[in-house]
mmCIF file of C-alpha atoms in Angstrom:
data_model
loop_
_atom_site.group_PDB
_atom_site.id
_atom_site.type_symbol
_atom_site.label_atom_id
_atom_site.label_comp_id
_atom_site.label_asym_id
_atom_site.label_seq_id
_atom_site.Cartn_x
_atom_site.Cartn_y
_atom_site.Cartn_z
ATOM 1 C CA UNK A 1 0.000 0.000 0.000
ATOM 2 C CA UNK A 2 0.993 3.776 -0.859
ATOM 3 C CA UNK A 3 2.689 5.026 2.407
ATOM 4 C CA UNK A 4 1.516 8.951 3.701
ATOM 5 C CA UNK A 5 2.997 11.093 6.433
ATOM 6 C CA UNK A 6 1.026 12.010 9.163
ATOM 7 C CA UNK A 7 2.055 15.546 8.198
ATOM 8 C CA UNK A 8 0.917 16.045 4.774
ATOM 9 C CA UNK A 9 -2.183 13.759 5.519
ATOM 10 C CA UNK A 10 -3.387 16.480 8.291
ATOM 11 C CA UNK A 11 -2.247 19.088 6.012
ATOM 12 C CA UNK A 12 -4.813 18.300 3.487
ATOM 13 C CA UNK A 13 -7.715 17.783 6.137
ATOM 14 C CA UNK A 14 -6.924 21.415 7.502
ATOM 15 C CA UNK A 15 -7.757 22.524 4.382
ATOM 16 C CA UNK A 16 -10.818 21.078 3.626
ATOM 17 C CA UNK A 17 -11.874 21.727 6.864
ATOM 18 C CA UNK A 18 -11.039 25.914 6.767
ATOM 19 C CA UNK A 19 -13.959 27.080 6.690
ATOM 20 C CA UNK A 20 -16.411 28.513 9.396
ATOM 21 C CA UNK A 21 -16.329 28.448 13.098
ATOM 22 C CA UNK A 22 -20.085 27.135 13.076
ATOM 23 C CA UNK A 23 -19.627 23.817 10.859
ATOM 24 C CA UNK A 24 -20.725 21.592 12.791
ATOM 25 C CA UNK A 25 -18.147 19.119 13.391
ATOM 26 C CA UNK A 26 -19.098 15.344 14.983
ATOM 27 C CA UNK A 27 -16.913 12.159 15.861
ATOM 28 C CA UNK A 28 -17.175 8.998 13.375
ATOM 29 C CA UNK A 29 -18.596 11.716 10.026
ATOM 30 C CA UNK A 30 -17.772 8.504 8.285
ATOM 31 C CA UNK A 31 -21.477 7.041 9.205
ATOM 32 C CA UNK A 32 -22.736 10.131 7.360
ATOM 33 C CA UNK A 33 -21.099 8.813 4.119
ATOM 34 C CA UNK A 34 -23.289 7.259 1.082
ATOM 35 C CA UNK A 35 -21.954 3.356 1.435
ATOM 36 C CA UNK A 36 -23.356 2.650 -1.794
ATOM 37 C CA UNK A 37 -23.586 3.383 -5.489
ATOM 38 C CA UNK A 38 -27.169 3.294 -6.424
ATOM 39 C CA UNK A 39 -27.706 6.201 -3.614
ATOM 40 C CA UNK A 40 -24.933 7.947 -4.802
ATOM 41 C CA UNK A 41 -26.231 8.263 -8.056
ATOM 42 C CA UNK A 42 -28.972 10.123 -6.644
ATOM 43 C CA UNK A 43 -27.548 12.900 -4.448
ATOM 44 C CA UNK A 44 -26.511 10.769 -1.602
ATOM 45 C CA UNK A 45 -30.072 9.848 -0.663
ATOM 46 C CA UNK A 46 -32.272 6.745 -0.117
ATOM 47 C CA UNK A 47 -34.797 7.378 2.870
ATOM 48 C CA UNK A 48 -37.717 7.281 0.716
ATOM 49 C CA UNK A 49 -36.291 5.624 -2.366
ATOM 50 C CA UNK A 50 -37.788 2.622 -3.399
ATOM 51 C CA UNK A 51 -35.929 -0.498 -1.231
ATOM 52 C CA UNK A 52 -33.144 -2.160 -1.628
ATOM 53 C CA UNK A 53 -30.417 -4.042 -0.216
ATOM 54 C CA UNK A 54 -28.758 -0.905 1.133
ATOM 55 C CA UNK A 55 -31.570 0.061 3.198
ATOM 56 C CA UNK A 56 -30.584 -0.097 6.524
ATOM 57 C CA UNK A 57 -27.776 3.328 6.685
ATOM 58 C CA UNK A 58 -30.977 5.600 4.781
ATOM 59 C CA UNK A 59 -33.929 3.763 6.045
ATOM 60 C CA UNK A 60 -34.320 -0.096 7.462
ATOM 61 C CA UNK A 61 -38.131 0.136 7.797
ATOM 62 C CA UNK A 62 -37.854 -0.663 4.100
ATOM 63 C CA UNK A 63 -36.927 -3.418 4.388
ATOM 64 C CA UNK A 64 -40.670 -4.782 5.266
ATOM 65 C CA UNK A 65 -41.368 -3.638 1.663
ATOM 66 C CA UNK A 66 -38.922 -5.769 0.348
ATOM 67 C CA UNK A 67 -39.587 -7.952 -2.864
ATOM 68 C CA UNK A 68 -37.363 -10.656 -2.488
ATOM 69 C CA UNK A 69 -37.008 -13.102 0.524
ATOM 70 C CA UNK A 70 -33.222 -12.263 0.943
ATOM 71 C CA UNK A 71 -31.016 -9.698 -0.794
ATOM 72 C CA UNK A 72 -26.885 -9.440 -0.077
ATOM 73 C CA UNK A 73 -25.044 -6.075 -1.004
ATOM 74 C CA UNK A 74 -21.569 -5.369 -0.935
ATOM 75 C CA UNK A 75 -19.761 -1.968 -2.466
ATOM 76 C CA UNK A 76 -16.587 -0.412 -2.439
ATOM 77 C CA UNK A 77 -16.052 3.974 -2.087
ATOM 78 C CA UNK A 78 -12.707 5.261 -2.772
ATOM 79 C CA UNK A 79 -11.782 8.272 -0.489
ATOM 80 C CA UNK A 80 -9.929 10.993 -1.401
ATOM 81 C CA UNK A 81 -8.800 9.441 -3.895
ATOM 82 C CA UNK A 82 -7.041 12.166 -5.731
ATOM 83 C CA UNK A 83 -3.931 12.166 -3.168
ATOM 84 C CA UNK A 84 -3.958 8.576 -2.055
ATOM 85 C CA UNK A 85 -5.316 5.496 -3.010
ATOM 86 C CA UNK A 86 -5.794 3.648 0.348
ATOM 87 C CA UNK A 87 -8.825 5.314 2.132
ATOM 88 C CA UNK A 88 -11.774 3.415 1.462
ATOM 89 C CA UNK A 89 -15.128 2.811 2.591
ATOM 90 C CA UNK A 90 -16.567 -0.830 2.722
ATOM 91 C CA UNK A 91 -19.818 -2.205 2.719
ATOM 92 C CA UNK A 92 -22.032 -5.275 3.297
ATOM 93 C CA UNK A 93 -25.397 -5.398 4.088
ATOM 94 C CA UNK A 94 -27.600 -8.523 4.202
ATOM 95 C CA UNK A 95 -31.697 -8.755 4.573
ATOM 96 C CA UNK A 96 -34.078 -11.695 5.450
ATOM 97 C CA UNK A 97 -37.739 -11.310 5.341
ATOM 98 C CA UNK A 98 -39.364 -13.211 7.961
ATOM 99 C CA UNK A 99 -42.428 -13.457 6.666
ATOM 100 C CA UNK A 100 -44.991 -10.674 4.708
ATOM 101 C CA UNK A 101 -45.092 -8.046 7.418
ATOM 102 C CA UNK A 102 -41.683 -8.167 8.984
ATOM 103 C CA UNK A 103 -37.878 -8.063 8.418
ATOM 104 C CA UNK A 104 -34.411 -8.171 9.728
ATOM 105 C CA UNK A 105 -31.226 -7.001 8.504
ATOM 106 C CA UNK A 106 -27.667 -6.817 9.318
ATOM 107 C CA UNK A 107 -24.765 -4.032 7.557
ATOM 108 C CA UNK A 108 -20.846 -4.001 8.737
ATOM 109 C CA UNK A 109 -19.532 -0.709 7.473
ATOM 110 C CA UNK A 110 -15.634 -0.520 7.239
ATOM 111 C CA UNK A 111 -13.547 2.655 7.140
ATOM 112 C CA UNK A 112 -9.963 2.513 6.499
ATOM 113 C CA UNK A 113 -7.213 5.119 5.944
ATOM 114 C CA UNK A 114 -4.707 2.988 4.669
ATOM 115 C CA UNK A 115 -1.366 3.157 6.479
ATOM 116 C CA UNK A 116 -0.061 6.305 7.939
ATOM 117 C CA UNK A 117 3.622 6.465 8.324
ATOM 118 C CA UNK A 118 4.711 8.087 11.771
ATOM 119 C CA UNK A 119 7.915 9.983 11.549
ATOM 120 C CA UNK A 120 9.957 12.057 14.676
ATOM 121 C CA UNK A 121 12.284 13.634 12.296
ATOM 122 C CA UNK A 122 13.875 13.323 8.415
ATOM 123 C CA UNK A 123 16.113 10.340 9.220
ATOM 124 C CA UNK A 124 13.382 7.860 11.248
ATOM 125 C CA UNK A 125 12.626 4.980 9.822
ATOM 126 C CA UNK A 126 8.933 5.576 10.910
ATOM 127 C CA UNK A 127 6.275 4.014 11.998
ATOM 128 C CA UNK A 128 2.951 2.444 10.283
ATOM 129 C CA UNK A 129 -0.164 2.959 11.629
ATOM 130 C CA UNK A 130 -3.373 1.472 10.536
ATOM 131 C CA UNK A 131 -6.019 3.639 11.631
ATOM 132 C CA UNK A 132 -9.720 2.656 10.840
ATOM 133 C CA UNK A 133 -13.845 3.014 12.110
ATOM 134 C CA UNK A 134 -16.550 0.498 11.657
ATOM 135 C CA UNK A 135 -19.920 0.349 12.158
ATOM 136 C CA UNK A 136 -22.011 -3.226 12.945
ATOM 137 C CA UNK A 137 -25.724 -2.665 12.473
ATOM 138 C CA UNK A 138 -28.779 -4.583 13.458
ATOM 139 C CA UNK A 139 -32.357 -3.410 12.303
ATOM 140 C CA UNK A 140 -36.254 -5.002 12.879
ATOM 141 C CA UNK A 141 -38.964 -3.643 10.809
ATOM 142 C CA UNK A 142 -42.532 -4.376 10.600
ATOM 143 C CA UNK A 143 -45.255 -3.490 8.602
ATOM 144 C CA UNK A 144 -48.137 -1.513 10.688
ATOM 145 C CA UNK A 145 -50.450 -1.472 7.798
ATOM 146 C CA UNK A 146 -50.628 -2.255 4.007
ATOM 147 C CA UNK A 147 -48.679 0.652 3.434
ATOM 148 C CA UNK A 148 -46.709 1.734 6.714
ATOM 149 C CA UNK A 149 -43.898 0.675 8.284
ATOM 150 C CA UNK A 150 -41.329 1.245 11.159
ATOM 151 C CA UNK A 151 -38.089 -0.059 12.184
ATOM 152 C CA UNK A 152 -35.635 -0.421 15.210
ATOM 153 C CA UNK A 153 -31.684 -0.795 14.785
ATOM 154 C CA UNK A 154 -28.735 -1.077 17.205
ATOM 155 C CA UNK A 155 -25.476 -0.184 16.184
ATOM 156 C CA UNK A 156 -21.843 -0.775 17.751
ATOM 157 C CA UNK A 157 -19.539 1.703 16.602
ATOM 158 C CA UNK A 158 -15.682 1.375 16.847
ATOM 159 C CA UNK A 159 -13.196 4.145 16.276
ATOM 160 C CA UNK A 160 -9.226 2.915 15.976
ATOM 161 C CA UNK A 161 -8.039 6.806 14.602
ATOM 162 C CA UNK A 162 -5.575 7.462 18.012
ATOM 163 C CA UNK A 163 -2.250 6.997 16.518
ATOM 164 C CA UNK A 164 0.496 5.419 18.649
ATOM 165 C CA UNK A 165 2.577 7.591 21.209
ATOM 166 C CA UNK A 166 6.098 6.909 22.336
ATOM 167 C CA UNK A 167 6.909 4.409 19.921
ATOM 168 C CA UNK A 168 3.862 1.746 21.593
ATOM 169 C CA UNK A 169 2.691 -0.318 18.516
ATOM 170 C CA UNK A 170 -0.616 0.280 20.095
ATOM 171 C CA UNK A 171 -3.348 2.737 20.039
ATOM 172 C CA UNK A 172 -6.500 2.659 22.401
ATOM 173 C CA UNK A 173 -9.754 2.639 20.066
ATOM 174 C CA UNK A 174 -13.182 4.341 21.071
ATOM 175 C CA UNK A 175 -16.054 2.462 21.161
ATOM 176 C CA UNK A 176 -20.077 3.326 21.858
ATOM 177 C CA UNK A 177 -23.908 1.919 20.984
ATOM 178 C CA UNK A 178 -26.417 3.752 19.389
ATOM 179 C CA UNK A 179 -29.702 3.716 18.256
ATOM 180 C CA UNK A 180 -31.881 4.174 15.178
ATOM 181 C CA UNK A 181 -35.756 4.679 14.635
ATOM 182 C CA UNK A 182 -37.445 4.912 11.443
ATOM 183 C CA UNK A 183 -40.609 4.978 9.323
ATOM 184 C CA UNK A 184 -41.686 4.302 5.429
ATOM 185 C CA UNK A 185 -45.030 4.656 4.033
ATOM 186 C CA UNK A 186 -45.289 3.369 0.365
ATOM 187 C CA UNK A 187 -48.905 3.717 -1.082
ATOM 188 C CA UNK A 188 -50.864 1.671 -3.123
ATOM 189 C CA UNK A 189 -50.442 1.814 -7.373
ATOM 190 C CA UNK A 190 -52.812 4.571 -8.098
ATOM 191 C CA UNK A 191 -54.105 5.075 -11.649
ATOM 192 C CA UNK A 192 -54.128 8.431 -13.318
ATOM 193 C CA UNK A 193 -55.179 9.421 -16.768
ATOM 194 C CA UNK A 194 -52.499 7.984 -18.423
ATOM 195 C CA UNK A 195 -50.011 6.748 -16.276
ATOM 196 C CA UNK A 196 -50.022 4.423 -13.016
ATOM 197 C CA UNK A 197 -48.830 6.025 -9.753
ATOM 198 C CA UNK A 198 -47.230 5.110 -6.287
ATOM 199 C CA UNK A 199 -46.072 7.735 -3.298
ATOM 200 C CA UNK A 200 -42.827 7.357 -1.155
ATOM 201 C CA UNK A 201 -42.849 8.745 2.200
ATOM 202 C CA UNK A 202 -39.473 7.961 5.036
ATOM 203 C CA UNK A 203 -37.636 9.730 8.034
ATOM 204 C CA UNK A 204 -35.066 8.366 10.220
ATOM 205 C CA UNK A 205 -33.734 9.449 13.097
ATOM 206 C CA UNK A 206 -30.390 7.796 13.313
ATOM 207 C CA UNK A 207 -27.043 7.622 15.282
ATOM 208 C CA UNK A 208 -29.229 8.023 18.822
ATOM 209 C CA UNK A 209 -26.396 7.648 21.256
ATOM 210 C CA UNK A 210 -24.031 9.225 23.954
ATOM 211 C CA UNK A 211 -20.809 10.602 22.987
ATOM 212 C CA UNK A 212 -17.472 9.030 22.396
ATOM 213 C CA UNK A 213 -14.011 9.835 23.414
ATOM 214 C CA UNK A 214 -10.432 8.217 23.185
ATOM 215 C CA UNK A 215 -8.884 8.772 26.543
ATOM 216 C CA UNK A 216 -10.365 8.697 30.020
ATOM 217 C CA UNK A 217 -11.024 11.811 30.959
ATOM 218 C CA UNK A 218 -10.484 13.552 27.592
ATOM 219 C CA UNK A 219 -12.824 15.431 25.547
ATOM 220 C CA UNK A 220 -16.309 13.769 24.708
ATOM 221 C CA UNK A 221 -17.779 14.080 20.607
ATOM 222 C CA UNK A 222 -20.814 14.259 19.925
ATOM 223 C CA UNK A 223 -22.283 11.414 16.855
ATOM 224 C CA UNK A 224 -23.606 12.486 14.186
ATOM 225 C CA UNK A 225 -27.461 12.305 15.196
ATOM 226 C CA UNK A 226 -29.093 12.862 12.094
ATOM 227 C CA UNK A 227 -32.757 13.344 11.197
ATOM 228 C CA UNK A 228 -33.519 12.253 7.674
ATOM 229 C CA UNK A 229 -37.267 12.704 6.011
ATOM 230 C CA UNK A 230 -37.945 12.891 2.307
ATOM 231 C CA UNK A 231 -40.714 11.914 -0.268
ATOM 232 C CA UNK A 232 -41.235 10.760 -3.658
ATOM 233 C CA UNK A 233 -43.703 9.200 -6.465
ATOM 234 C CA UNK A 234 -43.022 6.775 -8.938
ATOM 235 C CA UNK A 235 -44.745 7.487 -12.375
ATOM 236 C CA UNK A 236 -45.359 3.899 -13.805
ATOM 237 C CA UNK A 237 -45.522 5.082 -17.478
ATOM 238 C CA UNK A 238 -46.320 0.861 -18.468
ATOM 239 C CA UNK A 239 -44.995 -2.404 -17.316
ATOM 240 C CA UNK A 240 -41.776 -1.438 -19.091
ATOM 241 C CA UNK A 241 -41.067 2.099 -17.745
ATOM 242 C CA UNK A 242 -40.840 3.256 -14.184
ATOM 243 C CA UNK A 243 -39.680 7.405 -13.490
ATOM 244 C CA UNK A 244 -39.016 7.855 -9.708
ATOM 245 C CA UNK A 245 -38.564 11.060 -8.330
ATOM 246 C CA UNK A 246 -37.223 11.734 -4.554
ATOM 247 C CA UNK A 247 -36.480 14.716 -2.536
ATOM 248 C CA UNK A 248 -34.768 14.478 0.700
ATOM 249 C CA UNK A 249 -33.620 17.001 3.884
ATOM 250 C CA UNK A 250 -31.217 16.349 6.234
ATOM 251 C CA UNK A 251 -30.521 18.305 10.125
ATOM 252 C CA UNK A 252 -27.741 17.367 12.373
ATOM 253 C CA UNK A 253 -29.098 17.203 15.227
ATOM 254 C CA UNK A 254 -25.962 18.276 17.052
ATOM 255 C CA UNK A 255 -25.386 21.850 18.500
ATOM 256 C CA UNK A 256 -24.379 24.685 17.267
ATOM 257 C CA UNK A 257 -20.369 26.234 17.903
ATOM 258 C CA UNK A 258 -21.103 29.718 19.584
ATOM 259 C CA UNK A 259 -19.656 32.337 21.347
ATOM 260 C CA UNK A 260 -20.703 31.396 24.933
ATOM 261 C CA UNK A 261 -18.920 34.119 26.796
ATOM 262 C CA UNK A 262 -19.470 36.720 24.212
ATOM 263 C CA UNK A 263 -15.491 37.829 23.559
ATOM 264 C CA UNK A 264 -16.300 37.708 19.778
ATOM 265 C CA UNK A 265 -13.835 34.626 19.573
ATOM 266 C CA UNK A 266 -14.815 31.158 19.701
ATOM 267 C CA UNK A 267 -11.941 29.562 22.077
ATOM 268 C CA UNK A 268 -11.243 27.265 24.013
ATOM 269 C CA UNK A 269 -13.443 28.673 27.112
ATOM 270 C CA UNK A 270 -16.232 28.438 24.583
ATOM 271 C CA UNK A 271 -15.512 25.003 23.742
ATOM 272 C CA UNK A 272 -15.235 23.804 27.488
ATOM 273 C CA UNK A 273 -18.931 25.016 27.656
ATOM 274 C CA UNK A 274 -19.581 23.193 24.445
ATOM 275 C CA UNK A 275 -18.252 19.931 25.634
ATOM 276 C CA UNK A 276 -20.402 19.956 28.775
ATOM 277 C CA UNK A 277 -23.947 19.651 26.647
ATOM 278 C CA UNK A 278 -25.359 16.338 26.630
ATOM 279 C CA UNK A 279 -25.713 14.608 23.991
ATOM 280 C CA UNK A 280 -29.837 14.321 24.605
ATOM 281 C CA UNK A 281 -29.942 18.226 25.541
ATOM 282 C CA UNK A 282 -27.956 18.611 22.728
ATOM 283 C CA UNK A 283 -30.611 17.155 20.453
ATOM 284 C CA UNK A 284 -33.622 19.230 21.493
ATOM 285 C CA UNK A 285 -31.003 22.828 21.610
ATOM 286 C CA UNK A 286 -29.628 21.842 18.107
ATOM 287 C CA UNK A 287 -33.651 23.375 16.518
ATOM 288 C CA UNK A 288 -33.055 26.769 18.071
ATOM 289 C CA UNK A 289 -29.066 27.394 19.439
ATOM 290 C CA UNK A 290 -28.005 29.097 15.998
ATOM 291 C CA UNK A 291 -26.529 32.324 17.123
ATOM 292 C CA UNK A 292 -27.981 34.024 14.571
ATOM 293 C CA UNK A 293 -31.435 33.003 14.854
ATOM 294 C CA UNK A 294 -34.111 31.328 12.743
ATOM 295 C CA UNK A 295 -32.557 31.853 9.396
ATOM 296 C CA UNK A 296 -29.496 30.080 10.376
ATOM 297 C CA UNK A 297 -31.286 27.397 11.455
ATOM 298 C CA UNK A 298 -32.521 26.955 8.076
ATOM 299 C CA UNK A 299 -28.715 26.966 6.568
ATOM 300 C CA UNK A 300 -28.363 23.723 8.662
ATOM 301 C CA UNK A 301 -30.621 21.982 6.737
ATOM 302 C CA UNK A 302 -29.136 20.150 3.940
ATOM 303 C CA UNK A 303 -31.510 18.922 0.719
ATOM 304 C CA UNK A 304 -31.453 16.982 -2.247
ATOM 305 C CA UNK A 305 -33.410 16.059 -5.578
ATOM 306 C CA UNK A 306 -32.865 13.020 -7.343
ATOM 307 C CA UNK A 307 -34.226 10.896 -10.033
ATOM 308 C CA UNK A 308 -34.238 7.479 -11.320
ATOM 309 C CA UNK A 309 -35.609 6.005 -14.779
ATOM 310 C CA UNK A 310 -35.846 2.051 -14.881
ATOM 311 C CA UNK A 311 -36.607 0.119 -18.083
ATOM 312 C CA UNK A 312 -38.089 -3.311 -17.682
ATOM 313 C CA UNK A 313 -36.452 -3.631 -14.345
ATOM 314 C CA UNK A 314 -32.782 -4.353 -16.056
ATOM 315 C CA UNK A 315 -31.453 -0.901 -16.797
ATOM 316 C CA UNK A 316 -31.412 1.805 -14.529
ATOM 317 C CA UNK A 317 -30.044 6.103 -15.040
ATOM 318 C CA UNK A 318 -29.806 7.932 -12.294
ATOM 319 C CA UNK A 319 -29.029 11.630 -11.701
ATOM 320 C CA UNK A 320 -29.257 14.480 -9.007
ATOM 321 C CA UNK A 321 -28.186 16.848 -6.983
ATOM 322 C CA UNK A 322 -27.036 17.824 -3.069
ATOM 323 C CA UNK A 323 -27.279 21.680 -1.503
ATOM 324 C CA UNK A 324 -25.472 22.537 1.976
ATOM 325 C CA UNK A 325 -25.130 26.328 2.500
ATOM 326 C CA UNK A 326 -21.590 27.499 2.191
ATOM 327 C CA UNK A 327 -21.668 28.856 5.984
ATOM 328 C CA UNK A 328 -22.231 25.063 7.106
ATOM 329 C CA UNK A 329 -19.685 22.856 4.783
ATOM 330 C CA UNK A 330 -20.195 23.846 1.386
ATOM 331 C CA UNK A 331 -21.063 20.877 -0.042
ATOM 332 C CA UNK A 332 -22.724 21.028 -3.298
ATOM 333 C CA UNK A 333 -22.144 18.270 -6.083
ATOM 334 C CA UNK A 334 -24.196 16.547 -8.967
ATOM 335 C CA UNK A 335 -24.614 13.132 -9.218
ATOM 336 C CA UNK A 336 -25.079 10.487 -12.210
ATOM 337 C CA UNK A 337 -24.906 6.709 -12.027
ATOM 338 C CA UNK A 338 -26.461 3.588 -14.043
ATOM 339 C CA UNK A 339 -27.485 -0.119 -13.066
ATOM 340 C CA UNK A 340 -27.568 -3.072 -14.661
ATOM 341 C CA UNK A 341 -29.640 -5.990 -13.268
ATOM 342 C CA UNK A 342 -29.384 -9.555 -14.469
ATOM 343 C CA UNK A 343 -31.198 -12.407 -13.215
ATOM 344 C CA UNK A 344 -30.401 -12.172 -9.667
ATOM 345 C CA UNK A 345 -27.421 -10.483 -9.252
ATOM 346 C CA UNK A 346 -27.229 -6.069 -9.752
ATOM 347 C CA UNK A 347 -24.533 -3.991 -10.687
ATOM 348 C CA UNK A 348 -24.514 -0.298 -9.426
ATOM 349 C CA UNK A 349 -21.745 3.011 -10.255
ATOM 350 C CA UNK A 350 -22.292 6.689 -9.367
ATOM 351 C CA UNK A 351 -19.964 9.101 -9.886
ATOM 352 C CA UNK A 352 -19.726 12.801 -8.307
ATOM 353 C CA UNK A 353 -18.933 16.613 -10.016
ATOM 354 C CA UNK A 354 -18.305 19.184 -6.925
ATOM 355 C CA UNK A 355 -19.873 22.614 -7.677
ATOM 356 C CA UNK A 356 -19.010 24.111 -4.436
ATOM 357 C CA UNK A 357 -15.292 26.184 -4.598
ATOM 358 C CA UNK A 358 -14.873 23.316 -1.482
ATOM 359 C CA UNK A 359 -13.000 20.557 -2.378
ATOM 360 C CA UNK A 360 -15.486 17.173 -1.768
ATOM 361 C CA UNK A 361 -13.445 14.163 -0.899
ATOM 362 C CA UNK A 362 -15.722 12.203 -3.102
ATOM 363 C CA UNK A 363 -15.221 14.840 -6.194
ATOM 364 C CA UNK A 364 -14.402 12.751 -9.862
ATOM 365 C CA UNK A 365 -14.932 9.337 -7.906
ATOM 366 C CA UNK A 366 -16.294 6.212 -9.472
ATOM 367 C CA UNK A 367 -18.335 3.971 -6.714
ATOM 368 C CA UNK A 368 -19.152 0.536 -7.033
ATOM 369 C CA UNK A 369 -21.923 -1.526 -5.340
ATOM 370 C CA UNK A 370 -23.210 -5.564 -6.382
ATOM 371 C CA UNK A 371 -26.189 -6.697 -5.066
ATOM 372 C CA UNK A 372 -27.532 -10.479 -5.014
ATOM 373 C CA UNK A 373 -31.655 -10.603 -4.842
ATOM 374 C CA UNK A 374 -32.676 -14.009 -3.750
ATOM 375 C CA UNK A 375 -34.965 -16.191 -2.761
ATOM 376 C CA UNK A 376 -38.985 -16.262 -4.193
ATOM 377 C CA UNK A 377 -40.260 -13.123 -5.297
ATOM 378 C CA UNK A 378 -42.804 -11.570 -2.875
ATOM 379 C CA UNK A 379 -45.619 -9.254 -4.089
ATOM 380 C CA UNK A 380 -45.976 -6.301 -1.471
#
């Protein structure tokens, strides 16, 4: 594997991360990540996109919709891929219907950043460090009507990123639970004049959990709580030719930086103050903490549009688009991808254009995801 120094490594992340005291900055942001392709052709979205094997990081209550008995997915994101090619994130997900209401599902999400060679000065030999998160989920959904579902997931996070001190070939890694609750309502085919129609409805509420930290007694992160909700309708032009179109928003529900003691610098007695939220008080301040008010608020909402065409359930184009307001990331891209389905196995690629003056990590990356639908075909 390509060898980096720690130096030019946190060089780059400075960068990308020079922007405004009030991005809101979490521990693990590599749950926040689109793990697979078919979502990333779409704007990094899937809470109220039709289901699939991927469910379970946008939306497990899906997963009672499912149309198969069992579905597998595995995919593969490079990471910054333009200065290194060993920072990747992994991806396998499996489902299992249990019968026509209910489902379960399982997803290990793998984050590595390659090795990292530790250096004291020019001459050292150095050190490698392999520092890496994961994520083990668990999810059960149920249907509560014909058209209405909700789910429950677990997940056991594990954070390995504290690189070795003193020349130990160890590191202590960070570990925590949380918890994820969700809904999906998916009508029934409606017919119109001349085309067939169905409505998409999800939110979850994900990465419910205390906060993490590396050291006992050090400084506690907040996860990235997220609430997700989103709709969509699929226009089923014939038996042939499915249009689906999805919009989706997005709030951290993590609060905001501020000036606590009002010194027009946010320092580090600001950030003592900061640290001593809770992470479930944090939750409830994070819809009204903006220092500047309601209209800030909004700017920490981030949305997306995307769209997917599907002919005869073989061939799939997808294409859209992700907004975050330049005082809260800057992240602003276009999206395009394509699947090909055959039989029972599904190939998926998306790949990314940045509009933002921000470099994305993500920017001129192809992303890869298989997926293996088996088992009896269920009708929903």
């Amino acid at each position: 594997m390509k060898k980096l120094s720690l130096l030019i490594l946190l060089a780059f992340i400075v960068e990308l991360s020079a922007q405004d005291d009030r991005v809101i900055t979490t521990a693990v942001p590599f749950l926040t990540i689109a793990a697979d392709a078919r979502a990333g052709g779409m704007g990094d979205m899937g809470v109220a996109t039709s289901t699939d094997a991927f469910s379970q990081q946008w939306n497990p209550a899906k997963f009672a919709f499912a149309e198969r008995k069992m579905g597998i997915g595995l995919s593969y994101t490079p990471y910054l891929e333009s200065i290194i090619t060993d920072i990747s994130l992994l991806n396998a997900s499996f489902y299992n219907k249990l019968d026509e209401q209910s489902a379960f599902a399982v997803t290990l999400r793998y984050f590595t950043l390659g090795e990292i060679e530790l250096r004291q000065f020019a001459n050292d030999p150095g050190t490698l460090a392999k520092p890496n998160e994961l994520a083990l989920d668990g999810s059960y959904s149920m249907k509560l009507s014909p058209t209405f579902s909700m789910a429950v997931g677990g997940r056991f996070i594990r954070s390995n990123l504290k690189l070795p001190q003193n020349g130990s070939e160890d590191s202590q890694a960070a570990s925590t639970f949380a918890v994820d609750v969700a809904g999906y309502y998916r009508s029934r085919e409606i017919a119109y004049n001349s085309f067939d129609g169905r409505w998409r409805a999800g939110f979850n509420l994900s990465n419910l959990g205390g906060k993490i930290k590396y050291d006992e007694g050090g400084q506690e992160n907040f996860l990235p709580i997220n609430l997700k909700f989103g709709a969509g309708f699929d226009f089923i032009l014939d038996q042939d030719n499915v249009l689906g179109i999805t919009t989706e928003f997005n709030k951290l529900l993590v609060p905001t930086p501020k000036d606590f003691d009002e010194d027009g610098d946010i320092d580090s007695v600001d950030n003592d103050e900061y640290q001593q939220i809770g992470f479930f008080n944090g939750i409830f301040k994070s819809f009204g903490d903006a220092p500047d008010g309601f209209g800030e608020e909004l700017k920490e909402f981030t949305w997306a549009l995307g769209a997917e065409y599907t002919y005869q359930d073989a061939f799939m184009i997808r294409t859209g688009y992700f907004n975050e307001s330049e005082e809260k990331g800057s992240r602003k891209f276009f999206t395009m991808g394509a699947g090909f389905k055959f039989k029972a196995a599904q190939i998926d690629l998306s790949y990314l254009f940045s509009t933002s003056q921000v470099k994305n990590p993500l920017e001129n990356t192809l992303r890869f995801a298989l997926t293996f639908n088996l088992g009896e075909e269920l009708f929903n």
